[in-house]
Every structure is written in C-alpha cells, then in structure tokens.
Coordinates of C-alpha atoms and ligand atoms in Angstrom, one line a residue:
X3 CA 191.5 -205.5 -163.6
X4 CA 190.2 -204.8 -160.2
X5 CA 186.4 -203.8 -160.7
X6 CA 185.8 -206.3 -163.6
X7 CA 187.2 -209.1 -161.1
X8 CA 185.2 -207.8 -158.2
X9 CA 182.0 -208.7 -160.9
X10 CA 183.5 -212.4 -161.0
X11 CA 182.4 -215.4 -159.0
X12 CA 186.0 -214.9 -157.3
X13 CA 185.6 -216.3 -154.0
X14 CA 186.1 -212.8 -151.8
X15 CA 189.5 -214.0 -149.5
X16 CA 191.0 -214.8 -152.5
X17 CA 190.1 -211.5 -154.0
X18 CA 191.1 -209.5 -150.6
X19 CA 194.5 -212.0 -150.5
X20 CA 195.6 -211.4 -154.1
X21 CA 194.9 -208.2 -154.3
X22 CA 196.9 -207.0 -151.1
X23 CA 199.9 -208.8 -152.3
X24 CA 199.7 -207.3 -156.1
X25 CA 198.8 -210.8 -157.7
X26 CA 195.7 -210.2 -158.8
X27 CA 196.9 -212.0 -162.8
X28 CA 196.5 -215.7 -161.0
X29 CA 192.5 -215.3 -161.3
X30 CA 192.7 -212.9 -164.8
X31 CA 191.4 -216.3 -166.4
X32 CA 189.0 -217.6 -164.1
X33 CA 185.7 -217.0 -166.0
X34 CA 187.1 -219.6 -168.7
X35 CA 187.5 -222.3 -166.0
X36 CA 185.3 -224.9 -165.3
X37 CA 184.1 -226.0 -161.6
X38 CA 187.1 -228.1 -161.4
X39 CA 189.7 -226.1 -162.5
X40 CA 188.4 -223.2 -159.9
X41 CA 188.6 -224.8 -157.5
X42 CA 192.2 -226.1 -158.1
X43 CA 193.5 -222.7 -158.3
X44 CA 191.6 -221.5 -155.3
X45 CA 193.0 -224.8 -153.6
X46 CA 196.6 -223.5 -155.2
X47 CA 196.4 -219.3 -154.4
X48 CA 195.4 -220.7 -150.3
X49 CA 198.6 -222.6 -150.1
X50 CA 201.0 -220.3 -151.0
X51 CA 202.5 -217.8 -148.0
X52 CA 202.7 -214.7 -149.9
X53 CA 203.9 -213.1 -147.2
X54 CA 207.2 -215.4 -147.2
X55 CA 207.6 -215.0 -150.3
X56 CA 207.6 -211.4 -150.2
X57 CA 210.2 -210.9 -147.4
X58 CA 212.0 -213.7 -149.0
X59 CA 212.3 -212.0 -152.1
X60 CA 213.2 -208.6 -151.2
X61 CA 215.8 -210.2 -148.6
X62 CA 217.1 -211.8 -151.5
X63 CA 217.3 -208.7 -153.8
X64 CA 218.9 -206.5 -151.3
X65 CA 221.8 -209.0 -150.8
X66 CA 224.5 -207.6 -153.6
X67 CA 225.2 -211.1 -154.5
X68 CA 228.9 -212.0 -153.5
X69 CA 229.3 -209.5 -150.6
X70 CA 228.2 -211.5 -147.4
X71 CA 229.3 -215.1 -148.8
X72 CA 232.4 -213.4 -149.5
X73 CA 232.5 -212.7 -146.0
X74 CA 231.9 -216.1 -145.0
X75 CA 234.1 -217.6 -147.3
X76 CA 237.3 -215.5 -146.1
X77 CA 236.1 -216.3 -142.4
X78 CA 236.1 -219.8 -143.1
X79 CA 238.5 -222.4 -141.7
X80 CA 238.7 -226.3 -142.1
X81 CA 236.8 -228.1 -139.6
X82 CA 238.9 -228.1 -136.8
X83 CA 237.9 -232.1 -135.8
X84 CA 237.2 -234.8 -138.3
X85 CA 237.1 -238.4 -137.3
X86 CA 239.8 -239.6 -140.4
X87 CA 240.1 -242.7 -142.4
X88 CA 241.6 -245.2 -140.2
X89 CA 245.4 -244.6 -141.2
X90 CA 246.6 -246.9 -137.8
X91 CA 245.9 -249.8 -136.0
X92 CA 244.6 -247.4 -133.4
X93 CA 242.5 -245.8 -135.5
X94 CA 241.2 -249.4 -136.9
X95 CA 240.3 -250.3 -133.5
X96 CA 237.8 -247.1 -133.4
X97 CA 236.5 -247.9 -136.4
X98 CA 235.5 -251.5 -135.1
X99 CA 234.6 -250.1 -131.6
X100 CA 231.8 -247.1 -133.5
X101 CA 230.8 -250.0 -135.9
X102 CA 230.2 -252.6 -133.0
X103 CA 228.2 -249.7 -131.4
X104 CA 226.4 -249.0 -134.6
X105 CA 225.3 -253.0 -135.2
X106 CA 223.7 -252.8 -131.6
X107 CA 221.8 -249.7 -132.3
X108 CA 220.3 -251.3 -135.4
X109 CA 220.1 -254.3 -133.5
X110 CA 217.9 -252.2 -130.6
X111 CA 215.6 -250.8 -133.6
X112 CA 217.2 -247.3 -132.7
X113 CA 217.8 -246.5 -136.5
X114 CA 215.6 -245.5 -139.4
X115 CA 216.2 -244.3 -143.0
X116 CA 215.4 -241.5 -144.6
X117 CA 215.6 -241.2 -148.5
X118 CA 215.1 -237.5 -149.9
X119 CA 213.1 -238.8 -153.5
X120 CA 211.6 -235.6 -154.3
X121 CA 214.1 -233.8 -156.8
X122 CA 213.3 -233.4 -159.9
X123 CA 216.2 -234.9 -161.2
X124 CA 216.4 -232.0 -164.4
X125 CA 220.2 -232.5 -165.3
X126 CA 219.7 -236.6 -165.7
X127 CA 216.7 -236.2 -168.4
X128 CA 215.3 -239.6 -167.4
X129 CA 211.3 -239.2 -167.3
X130 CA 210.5 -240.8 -164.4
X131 CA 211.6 -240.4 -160.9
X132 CA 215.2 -241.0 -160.2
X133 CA 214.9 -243.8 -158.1
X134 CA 213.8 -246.0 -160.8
X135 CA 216.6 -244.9 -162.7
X136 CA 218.6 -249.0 -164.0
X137 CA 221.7 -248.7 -162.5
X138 CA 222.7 -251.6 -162.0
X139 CA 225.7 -252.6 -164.0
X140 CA 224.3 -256.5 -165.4
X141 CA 220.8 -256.1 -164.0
X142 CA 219.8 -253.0 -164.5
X143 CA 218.4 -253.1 -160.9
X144 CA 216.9 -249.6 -160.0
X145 CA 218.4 -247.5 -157.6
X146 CA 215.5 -247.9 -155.1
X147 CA 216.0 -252.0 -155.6
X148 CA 219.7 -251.4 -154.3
X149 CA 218.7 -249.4 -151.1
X150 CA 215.4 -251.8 -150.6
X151 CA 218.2 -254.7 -150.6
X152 CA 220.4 -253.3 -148.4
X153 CA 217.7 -252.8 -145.9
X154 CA 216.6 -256.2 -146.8
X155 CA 220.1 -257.5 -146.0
X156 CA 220.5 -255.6 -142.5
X157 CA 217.4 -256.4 -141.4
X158 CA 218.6 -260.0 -142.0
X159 CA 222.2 -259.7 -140.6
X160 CA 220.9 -257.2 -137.3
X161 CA 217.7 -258.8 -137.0
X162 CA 215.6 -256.1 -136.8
X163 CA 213.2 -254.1 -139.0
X164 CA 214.2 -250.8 -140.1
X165 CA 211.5 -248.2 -140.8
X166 CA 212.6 -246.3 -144.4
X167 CA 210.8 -243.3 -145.0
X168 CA 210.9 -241.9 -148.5
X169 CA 210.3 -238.5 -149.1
X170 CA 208.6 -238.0 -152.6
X171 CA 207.1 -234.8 -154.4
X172 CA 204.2 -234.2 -156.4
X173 CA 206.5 -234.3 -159.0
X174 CA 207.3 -237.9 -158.2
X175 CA 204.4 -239.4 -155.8
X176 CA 202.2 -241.5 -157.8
X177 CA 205.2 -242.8 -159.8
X178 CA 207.5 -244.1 -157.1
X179 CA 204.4 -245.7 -155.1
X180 CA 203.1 -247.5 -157.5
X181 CA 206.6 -248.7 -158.3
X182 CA 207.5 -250.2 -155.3
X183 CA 203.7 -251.8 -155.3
X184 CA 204.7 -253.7 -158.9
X185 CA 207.9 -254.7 -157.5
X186 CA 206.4 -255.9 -154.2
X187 CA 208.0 -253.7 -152.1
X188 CA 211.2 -256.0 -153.1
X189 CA 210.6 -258.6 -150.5
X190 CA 210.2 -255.7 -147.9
X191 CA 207.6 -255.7 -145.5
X192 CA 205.1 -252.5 -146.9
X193 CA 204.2 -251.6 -143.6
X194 CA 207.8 -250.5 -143.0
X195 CA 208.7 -248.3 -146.1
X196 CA 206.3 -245.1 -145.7
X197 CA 205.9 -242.4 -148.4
X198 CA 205.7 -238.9 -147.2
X199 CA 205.5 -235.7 -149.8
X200 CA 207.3 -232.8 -148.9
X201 CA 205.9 -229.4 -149.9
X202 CA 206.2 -227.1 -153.0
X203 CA 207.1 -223.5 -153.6
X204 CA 205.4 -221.3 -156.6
X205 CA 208.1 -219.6 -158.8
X206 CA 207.4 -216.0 -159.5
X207 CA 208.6 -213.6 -162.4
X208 CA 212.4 -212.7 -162.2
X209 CA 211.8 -209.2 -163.1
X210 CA 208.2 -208.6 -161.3
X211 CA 208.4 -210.9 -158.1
X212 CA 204.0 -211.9 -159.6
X213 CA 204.0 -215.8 -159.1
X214 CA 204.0 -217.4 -162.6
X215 CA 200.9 -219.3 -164.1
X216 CA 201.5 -222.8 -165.9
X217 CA 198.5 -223.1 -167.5
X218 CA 195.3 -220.5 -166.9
X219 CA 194.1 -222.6 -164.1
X220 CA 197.6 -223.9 -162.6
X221 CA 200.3 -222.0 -160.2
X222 CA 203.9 -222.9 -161.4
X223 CA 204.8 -225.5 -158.5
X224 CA 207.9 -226.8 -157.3
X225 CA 209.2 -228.8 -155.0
X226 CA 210.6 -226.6 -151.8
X227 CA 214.1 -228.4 -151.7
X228 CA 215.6 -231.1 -149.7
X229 CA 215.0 -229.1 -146.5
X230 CA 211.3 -229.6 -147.2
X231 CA 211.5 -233.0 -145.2
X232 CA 211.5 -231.0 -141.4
X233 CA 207.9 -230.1 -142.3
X234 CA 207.2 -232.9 -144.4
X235 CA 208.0 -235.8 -141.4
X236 CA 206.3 -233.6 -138.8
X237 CA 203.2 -233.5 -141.1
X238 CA 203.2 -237.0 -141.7
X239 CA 203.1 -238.0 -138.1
X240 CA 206.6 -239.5 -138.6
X241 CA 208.3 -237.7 -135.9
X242 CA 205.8 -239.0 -133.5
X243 CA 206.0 -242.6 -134.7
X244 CA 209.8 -242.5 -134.7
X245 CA 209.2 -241.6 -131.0
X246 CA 206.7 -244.3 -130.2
X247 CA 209.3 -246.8 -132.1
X248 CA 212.4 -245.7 -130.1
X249 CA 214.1 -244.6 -133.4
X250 CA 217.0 -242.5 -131.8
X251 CA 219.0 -241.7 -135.1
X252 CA 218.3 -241.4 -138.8
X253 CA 220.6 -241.9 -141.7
X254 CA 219.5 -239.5 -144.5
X255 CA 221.2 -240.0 -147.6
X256 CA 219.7 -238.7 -151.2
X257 CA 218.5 -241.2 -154.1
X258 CA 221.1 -240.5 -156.1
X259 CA 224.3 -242.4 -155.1
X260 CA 223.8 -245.7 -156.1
X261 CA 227.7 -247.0 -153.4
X262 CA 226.2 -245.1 -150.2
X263 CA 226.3 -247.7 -147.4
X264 CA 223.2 -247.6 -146.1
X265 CA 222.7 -247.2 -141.6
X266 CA 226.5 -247.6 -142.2
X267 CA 227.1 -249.4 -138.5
X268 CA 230.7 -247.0 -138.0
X269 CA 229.1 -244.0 -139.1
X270 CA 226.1 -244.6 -136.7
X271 CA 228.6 -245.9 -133.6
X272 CA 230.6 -242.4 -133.7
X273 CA 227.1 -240.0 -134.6
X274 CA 225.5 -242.4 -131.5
X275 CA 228.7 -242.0 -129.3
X276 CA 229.4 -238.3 -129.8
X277 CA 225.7 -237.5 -128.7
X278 CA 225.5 -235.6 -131.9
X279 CA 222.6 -233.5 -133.2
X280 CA 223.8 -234.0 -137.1
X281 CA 226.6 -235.5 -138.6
X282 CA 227.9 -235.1 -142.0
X283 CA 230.1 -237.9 -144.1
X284 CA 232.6 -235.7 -146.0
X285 CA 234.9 -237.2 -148.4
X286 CA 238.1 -235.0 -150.0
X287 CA 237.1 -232.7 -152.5
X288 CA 238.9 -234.4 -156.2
X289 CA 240.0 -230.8 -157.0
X290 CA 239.5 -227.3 -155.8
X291 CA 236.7 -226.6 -158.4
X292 CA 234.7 -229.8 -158.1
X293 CA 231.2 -228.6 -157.9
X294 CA 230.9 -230.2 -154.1
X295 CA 229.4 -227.9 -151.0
X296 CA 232.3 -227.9 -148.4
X297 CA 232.0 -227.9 -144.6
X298 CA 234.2 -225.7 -142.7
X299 CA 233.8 -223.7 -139.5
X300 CA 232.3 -220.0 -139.1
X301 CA 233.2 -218.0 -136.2
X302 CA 233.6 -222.0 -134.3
X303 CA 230.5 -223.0 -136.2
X304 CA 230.1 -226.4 -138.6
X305 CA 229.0 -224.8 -141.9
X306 CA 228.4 -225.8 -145.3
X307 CA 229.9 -223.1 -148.1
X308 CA 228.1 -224.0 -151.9
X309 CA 230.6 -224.0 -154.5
X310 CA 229.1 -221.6 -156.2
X311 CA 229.9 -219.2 -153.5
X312 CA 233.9 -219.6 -153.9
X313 CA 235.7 -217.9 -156.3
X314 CA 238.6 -220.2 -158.2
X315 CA 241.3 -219.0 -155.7
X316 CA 239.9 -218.7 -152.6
X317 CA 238.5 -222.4 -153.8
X318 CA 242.0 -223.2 -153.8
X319 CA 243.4 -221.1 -150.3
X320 CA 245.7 -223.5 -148.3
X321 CA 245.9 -222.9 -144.7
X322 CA 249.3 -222.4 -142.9
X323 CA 250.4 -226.1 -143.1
X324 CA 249.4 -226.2 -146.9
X325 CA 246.2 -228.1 -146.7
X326 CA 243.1 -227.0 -148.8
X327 CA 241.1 -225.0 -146.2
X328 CA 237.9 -226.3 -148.6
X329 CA 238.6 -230.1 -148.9
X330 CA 235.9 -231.7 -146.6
X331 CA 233.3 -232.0 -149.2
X332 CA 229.6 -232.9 -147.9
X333 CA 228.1 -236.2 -149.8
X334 CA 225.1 -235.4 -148.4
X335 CA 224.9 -238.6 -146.4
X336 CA 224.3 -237.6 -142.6
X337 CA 222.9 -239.2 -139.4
X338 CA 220.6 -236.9 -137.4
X339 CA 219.4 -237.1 -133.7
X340 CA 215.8 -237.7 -133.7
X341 CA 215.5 -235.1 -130.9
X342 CA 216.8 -232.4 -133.3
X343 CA 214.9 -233.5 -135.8
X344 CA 211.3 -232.2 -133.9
X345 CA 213.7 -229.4 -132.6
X346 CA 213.5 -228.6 -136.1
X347 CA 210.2 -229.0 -136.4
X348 CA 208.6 -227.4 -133.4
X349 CA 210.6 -224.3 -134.7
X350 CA 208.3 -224.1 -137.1
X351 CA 211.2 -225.0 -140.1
X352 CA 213.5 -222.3 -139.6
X353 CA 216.3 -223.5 -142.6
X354 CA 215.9 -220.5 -144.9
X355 CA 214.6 -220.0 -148.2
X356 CA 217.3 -219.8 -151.1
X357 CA 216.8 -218.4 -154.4
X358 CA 217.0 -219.6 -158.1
X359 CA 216.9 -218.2 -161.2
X360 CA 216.0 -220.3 -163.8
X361 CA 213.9 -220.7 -167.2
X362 CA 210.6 -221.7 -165.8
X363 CA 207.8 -222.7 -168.5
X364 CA 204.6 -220.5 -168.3
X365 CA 202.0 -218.6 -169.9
X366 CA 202.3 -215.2 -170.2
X367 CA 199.4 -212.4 -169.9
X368 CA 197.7 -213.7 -172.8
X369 CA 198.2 -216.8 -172.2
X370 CA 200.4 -217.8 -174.4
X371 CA 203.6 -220.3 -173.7
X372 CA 206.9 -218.3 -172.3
X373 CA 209.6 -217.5 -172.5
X374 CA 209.6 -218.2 -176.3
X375 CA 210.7 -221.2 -178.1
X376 CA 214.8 -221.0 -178.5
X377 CA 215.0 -218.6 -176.1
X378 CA 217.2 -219.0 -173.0
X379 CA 216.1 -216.4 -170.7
X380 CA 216.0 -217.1 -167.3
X381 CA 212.8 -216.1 -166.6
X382 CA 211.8 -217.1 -162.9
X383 CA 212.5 -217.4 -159.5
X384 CA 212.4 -220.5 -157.8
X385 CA 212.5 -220.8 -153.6
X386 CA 214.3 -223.8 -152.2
X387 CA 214.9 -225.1 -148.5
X388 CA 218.1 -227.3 -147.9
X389 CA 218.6 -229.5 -145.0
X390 CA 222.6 -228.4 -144.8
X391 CA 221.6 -225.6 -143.5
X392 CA 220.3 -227.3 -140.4
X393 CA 224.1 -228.0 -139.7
X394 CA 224.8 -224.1 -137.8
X395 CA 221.6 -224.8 -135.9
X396 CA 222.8 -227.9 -134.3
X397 CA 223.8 -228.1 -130.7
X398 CA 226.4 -230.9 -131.5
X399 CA 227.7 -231.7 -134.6
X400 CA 230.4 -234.5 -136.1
X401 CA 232.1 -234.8 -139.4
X402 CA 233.0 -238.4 -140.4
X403 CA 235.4 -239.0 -144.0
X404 CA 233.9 -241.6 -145.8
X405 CA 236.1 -243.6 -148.1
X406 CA 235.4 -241.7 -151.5
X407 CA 235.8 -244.2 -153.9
X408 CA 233.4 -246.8 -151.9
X409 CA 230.8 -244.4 -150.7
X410 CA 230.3 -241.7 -153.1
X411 CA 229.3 -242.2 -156.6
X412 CA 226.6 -240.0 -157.4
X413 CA 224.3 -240.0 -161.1
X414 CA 223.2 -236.1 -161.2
X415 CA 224.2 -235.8 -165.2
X416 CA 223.0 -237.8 -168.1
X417 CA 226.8 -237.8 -169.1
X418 CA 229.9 -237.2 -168.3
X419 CA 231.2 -236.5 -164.6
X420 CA 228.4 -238.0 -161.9
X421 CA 226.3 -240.1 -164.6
X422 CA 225.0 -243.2 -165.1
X423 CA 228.1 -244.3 -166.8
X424 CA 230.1 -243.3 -164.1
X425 CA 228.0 -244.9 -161.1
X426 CA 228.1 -248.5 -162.9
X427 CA 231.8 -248.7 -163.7
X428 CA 231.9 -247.7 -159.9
X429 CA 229.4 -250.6 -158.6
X430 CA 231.6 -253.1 -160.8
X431 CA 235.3 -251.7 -159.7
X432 CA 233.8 -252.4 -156.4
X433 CA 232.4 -256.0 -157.3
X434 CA 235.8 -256.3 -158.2
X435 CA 237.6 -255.3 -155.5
X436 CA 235.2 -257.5 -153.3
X437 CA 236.3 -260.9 -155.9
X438 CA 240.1 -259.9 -155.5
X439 CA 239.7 -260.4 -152.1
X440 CA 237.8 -263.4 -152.6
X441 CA 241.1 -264.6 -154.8
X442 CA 239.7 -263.7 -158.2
X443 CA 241.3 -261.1 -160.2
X444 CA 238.9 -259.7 -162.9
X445 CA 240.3 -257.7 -166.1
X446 CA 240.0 -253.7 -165.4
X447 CA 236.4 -252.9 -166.8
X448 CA 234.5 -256.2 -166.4
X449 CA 231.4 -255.9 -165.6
X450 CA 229.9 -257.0 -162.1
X451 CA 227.1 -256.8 -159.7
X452 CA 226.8 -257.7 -156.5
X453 CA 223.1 -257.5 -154.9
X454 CA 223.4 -256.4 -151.4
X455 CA 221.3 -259.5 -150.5
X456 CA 224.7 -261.8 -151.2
X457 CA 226.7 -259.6 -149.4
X458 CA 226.8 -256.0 -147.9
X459 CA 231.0 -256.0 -147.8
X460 CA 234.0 -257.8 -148.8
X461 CA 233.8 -260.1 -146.4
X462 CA 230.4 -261.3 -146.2
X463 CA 231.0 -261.9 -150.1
X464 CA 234.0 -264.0 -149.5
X465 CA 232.1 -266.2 -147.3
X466 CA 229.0 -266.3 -149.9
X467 CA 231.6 -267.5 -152.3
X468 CA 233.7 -269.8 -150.2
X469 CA 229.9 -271.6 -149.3
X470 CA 229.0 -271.6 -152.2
X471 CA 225.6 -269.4 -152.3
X472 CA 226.9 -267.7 -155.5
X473 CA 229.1 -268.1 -157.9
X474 CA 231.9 -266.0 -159.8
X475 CA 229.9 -266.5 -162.8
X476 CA 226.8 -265.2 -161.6
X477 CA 228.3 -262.1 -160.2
X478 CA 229.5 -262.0 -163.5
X479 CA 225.7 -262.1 -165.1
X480 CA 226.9 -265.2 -166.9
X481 CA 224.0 -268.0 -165.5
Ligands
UTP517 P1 219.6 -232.3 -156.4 O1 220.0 -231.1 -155.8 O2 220.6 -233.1 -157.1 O3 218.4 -232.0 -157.3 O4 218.9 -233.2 -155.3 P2 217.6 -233.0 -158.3 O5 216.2 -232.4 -158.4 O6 217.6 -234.4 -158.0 O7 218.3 -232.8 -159.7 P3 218.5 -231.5 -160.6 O8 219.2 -230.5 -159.8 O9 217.1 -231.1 -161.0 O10 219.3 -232.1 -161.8 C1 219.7 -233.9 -154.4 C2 218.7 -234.9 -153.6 O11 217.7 -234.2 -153.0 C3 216.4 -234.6 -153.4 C4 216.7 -235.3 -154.8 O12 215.6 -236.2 -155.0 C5 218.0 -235.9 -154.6 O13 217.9 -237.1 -153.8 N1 215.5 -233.5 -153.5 C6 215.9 -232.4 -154.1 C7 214.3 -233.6 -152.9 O14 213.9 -234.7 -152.3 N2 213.4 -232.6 -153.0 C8 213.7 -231.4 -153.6 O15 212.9 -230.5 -153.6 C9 215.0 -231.3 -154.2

C-alpha cells in the first residue's frame, strides 16, 4: 500500500506518522473523499497519540489477566477509617457540626459542582443523552431538571451562586446544550452552568492493535472515560476560574443517580475539615456480588478494586471479626480539593488507561460494515480513563457512608436492577418518607414527587406543608 499512497495527495506527516506506527489502512480510502471529509480524517489521525496507545496496548497484553489484581485483591483490607452513619447522639452532633461547616462553605462560594454527562449511557438504550432521561415519578422531570433544582434550591437556602460544570462528549454535546437552552437553563442563571467536553479515545482491532474505521472517512471515537474530566477542566480554563472564584472543593457526582444530595452540606463539612485531597461516599455493598467497585486499603493506601476483579469468594472474605473485607462500595459521589484537582492536571493526567473489549461497529478492509450482522464477536478495544483512580494518588483521602437507600439509586439498565423503574419507586418511597413525617401516611407504592425547589429534606417539606406552599395533593400530582 505504501508506494501507491506515497502517489496520493496524503498530506506527508500523516503519511511519515501512519506509516511508523503500522496504520497506514486509516487513509486506504482517501482518494474517494471529498475536501471535507479529508480533512476530517487528517483533523482525526493528528489527534490520536499513537504512541499511548501503543505502550498502552502492549502493557495491557502482557498483563496475564487475573495475576496482579489477584495480588491486590488478597492484599486488600477494609478501609481502616470511615466516618459511619450516625448510630449515637455523639455521632449526631458530628454530623450537625460537618454539616454546619458545609452550609458556610457554600455560603462563602467555596463549592462548585461537577456533573460527569459524557457516557454513553449503552446499557439504558434511551437515544439521547442520559440527563434528559424522565425520571421523575408524576412529572417526568429529567434528571438534569432534578440537579438544576437542587442547585436552584441551595442557592436560595445558602445564598450564594454555585458554578456547575457539566462535562459532556461528542457523543452528547450538542444534545444536552441545546436542552438546557429550551428549558431556560431551569430558572438558573446560564452564566453559571458551563459545558466542557472531555476527550475521546479511537478503538483499535482486538486481534491487530490497527485503530478501527467507522466509515471510510471517520476514526471509531469514543469517549476517554470519566477520568477524561482532569484534562477536560484544565483545557477549559475551569481550573483557573475556580481559582479566581475561590472554589475550594468540588462535589462530583455522575448523571445517573436521580437521590444523590447534591454539595451535600455534611459530606462537604467532614471532606472541608479533614483537609482532604478526595473523598469518596461509600454506601454497604447489598451482597458480595453486587456489581459495585469497593474501596479498601493497599499496602495503607485508599483504593478502589472493580468487581470484575474479585472472584465470588474472595468477594465474600470476612476479616477476623466477620465483617466483609469488600463492603464499602464507591457510589461515585466524591468531593475533591481543588488544589489536587490542577495537581492532577499539571501532571499531565497521570490516571491510567484501562482496556475494553467490546463489539465496536466498523468497516472492514473493503469497507464493508463489521463484525457481521448477528454476530457477537467482540471485535475492538476500547481505552478508558477513570477518575477512581485518582484515589492512590491523593495526599489525603476520607471515606464518608452515605445512607444507601436516600442517596444511591442509580438508572444504568433499561430494566431490572438500577433502572428507571427502580429510581422512581425510590424518588416516591422517599416522598413518602418525607409526608410520614409531615403526619401523612401514604399506601406502599403511591406515587410522589417532590421538586427540590419545595424542599431539599424532610424537614424543609414539613414546613412547606405546614405553611401551606404545597399541598399533599400536589405532591401527589393530583392539582
Ligand atoms: P458508566 O460507567 O455508567 O457509563 O458512567 P455510561 O456510558 O453512562 O453507560 P454504559 O456503561 O454505556 O451503559 C458513569 C458516569 O460517568 C459518565 C457517565 O455519563 C455517567 O455519569 N461518563 C462515562 C462520562 O462522563 N464519560 C465517559 O467517557 C464515560
């Protein structure tokens, strides 16, 4: 292929870069491309680090799969300190005392929100971007409508003006913009929800390592995992403006979990008051093989262990009291020190690349679609970054347990366990647990929804109620 390309209008580094890293297929089509579709690809091939993806790869393929994790996993002990549930009055009063703390941060404007939008969302088959996924029990209010009223509603109770930062994909860009633009921002000011892409990754051939074409003038791009946001803030300038602003701490939670408690004020009072770098929410694993990551400690260092990586039984190992050593599993909600954040960053990104295989839809040499129709052969590599892995690279870290059932109700599957279903019957068994309080007790089931703009807690809905700015019915979707 070499001499005929040479004759091409190939512009001569992409030639010299394909060429030395045995890819030289990506431009096999370029005489059939018009202007426009050249210079796409060129604009694709320039992009991509071959080099990375190289070293990546034949890291990866010297690993014998289960040997080092194995390791790792046998090493592993339960985090050693975890502030708990409150289960005293002690305990309460630390609670109060880290939430008081936590109010007055996001009272100073130390605090900002980040919310990682990029995935592709695959296992929920909805066609648009999660985020606009209706959740909402009665309303069908999107997911991003929860989180943009919850900011609303702190903003109004702290009186401040937190700056959210939503980290989108190519995949999912255009999409989520222009639907927060048709919804008005929700009543948000737009100047303080910024968009920010984070990178993407080619996938290459499984059995080859070549980078796979989609179409004879497109790379097969993904995006490069949650852990794309280090690079993604720092190119955005976000870093710097969080300096300029004061922001001190970030709460980073994912799109997905309709119940987290957004710049939740405890959380941020114990991240803020242990001077951590990163601090994970961790709630107890339902069972031993509940597809969770867990955080234990490594040789005395906070580490995440993918589920994936355990076998059944050593899922299951107790330690020498009888506790599961692998209960502390990570809901991906953490609160990060700003500071650590362009630590990160000025490191140049050093979270490693993981790697996938999966079926990845391409053309093949004559282009033609692959793998074949029916066929589930898991055809390609794909390279993904996640931010857990920032956890063994931070100076200080904290693990806080959430309260499960409040915090963590996550839609990843279009059925079943962590759906839609799921999620809603969780936002109304809270609505009801709220009304109980309130004095009404509601029928297992019923539907409800409470928009974080009536309240944000039990409390603050018992006082909506009691003065009368809503009603049961209305919670109810009845008026
Ligand atoms: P998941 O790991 O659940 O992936 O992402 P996903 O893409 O949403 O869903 P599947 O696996 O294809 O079914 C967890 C969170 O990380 C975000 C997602 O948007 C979600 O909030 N994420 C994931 C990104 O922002 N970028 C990515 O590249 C991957």
């Amino acid at each position: 292929m070499n001499d005929a390309l040479m004759n091409r209008n190939v512009p001569a580094d992409l030639l010299q870069t394909l060429k030395s890293f045995n890819q030289l297929h990506l431009v096999q089509f370029w005489d059939s491309l018009n202007a426009a579709q050249q210079q796409q690809l060129a604009d694709q091939i320039r992009s991509i680090d071959f080099e990375l993806i190289q070293t990546t790869l034949r890291k990866g393929l010297e690993q014998t799969d289960a040997e080092p994790q194995a390791n790792r996993a046998d090493k592993a002990k339960a985090p050693a300190s975890v502030v708990r549930q409150p289960s005293s009055d002690a305990d309460a009063g630390e609670w109060k005392r880290a939430a008081q703390l936590g109010e007055q941060l996001l009272k100073d404007g130390q605090v900002g929100v980040i919310t990682v939008a990029g995935g592709q969302g695959s296992r929920l088959g909805f066609e648009h971007p999660k985020g606009l996924y209706p959740i909402g029990p009665i309303s069908q209010r999107s997911l991003f409508q929860i989180f943009a009223e919850q900011i609303l509603a702190r903003n109004r109770r702290h009186q401040t003006s937190i700056l959210w930062m939503i980290m989108t994909s190519d995949a999912t860009h255009s999409e989520t913009v222009q639907f927060f633009q048709a919804q008005n921002f929700f009543g948000l000011n737009p100047d303080r929800v910024v968009f920010f892409q984070q990178g993407c990754m080619p996938a290459v051939d499984a059995s080859t390592g070549k980078v796979l074409l989609e179409s004879t003038s497109a790379i097969c791009l993904s995006p490069d995992g949650h852990g794309g946001l280090v690079s993604g803030l720092s190119n955005a300038g976000l870093l710097r403006q969080m300096k300029d602003e004061g922001i001190q701490h970030v709460f980073y939670h994912q799109v997905d979990n309709p119940t987290v408690i957004l710049c939740d004020p405890a959380f941020t009072g114990f991240h803020a008051d242990h001077q951590s770098s990163l601090s994970t929410n961790v709630v107890r694993k339902a069972s031993p093989t509940e597809r969770m990551g867990v955080l234990v400690e490594v040789d005395g260092q906070t580490q995440i262990i993918e589920y994936s990586e355990l076998t059944p039984s050593q899922a299951a190992k107790e330690d020498e009291t009888g506790q599961w050593i692998f209960w502390a599993g990570n809901t991906a909600i953490h609160m990060f020190s700003r500071p650590f954040l362009e630590t990160l960053a000025e490191e140049g990104c050093r979270l490693p690349l993981h790697l996938a295989k999966k079926r990845v839809a391409c053309i093949d040499e004559n282009g033609q679609p692959a793998p074949p129709a029916g066929s589930s052969e898991l055809n390609g590599i794909k390279f993904e970054r996640f931010i857990f892995d920032a956890l063994p690279l931070a100076p200080k870290t904290l693990i806080v347990e959430g309260n499960r059932d409040r915090e963590f109700n996550p839609v990843k599957n279009g059925q079943g366990t962590d759906s839609p279903a799921t999620a809603r019957s969780a936002l109304s068994r809270i609505g009801r647990q709220w009304l109980k309080v309130a004095g009404f007790n509601l029928a297992d089931e019923t539907p409800v929804e409470i928009s974080p703009l009536i309240a944000l807690d039990s409390d603050e809905l018992n006082d909506a109620i009691k003065s009368g700015v809503c009603s049961l019915e209305q919670l109810l979707g009845k008026n």
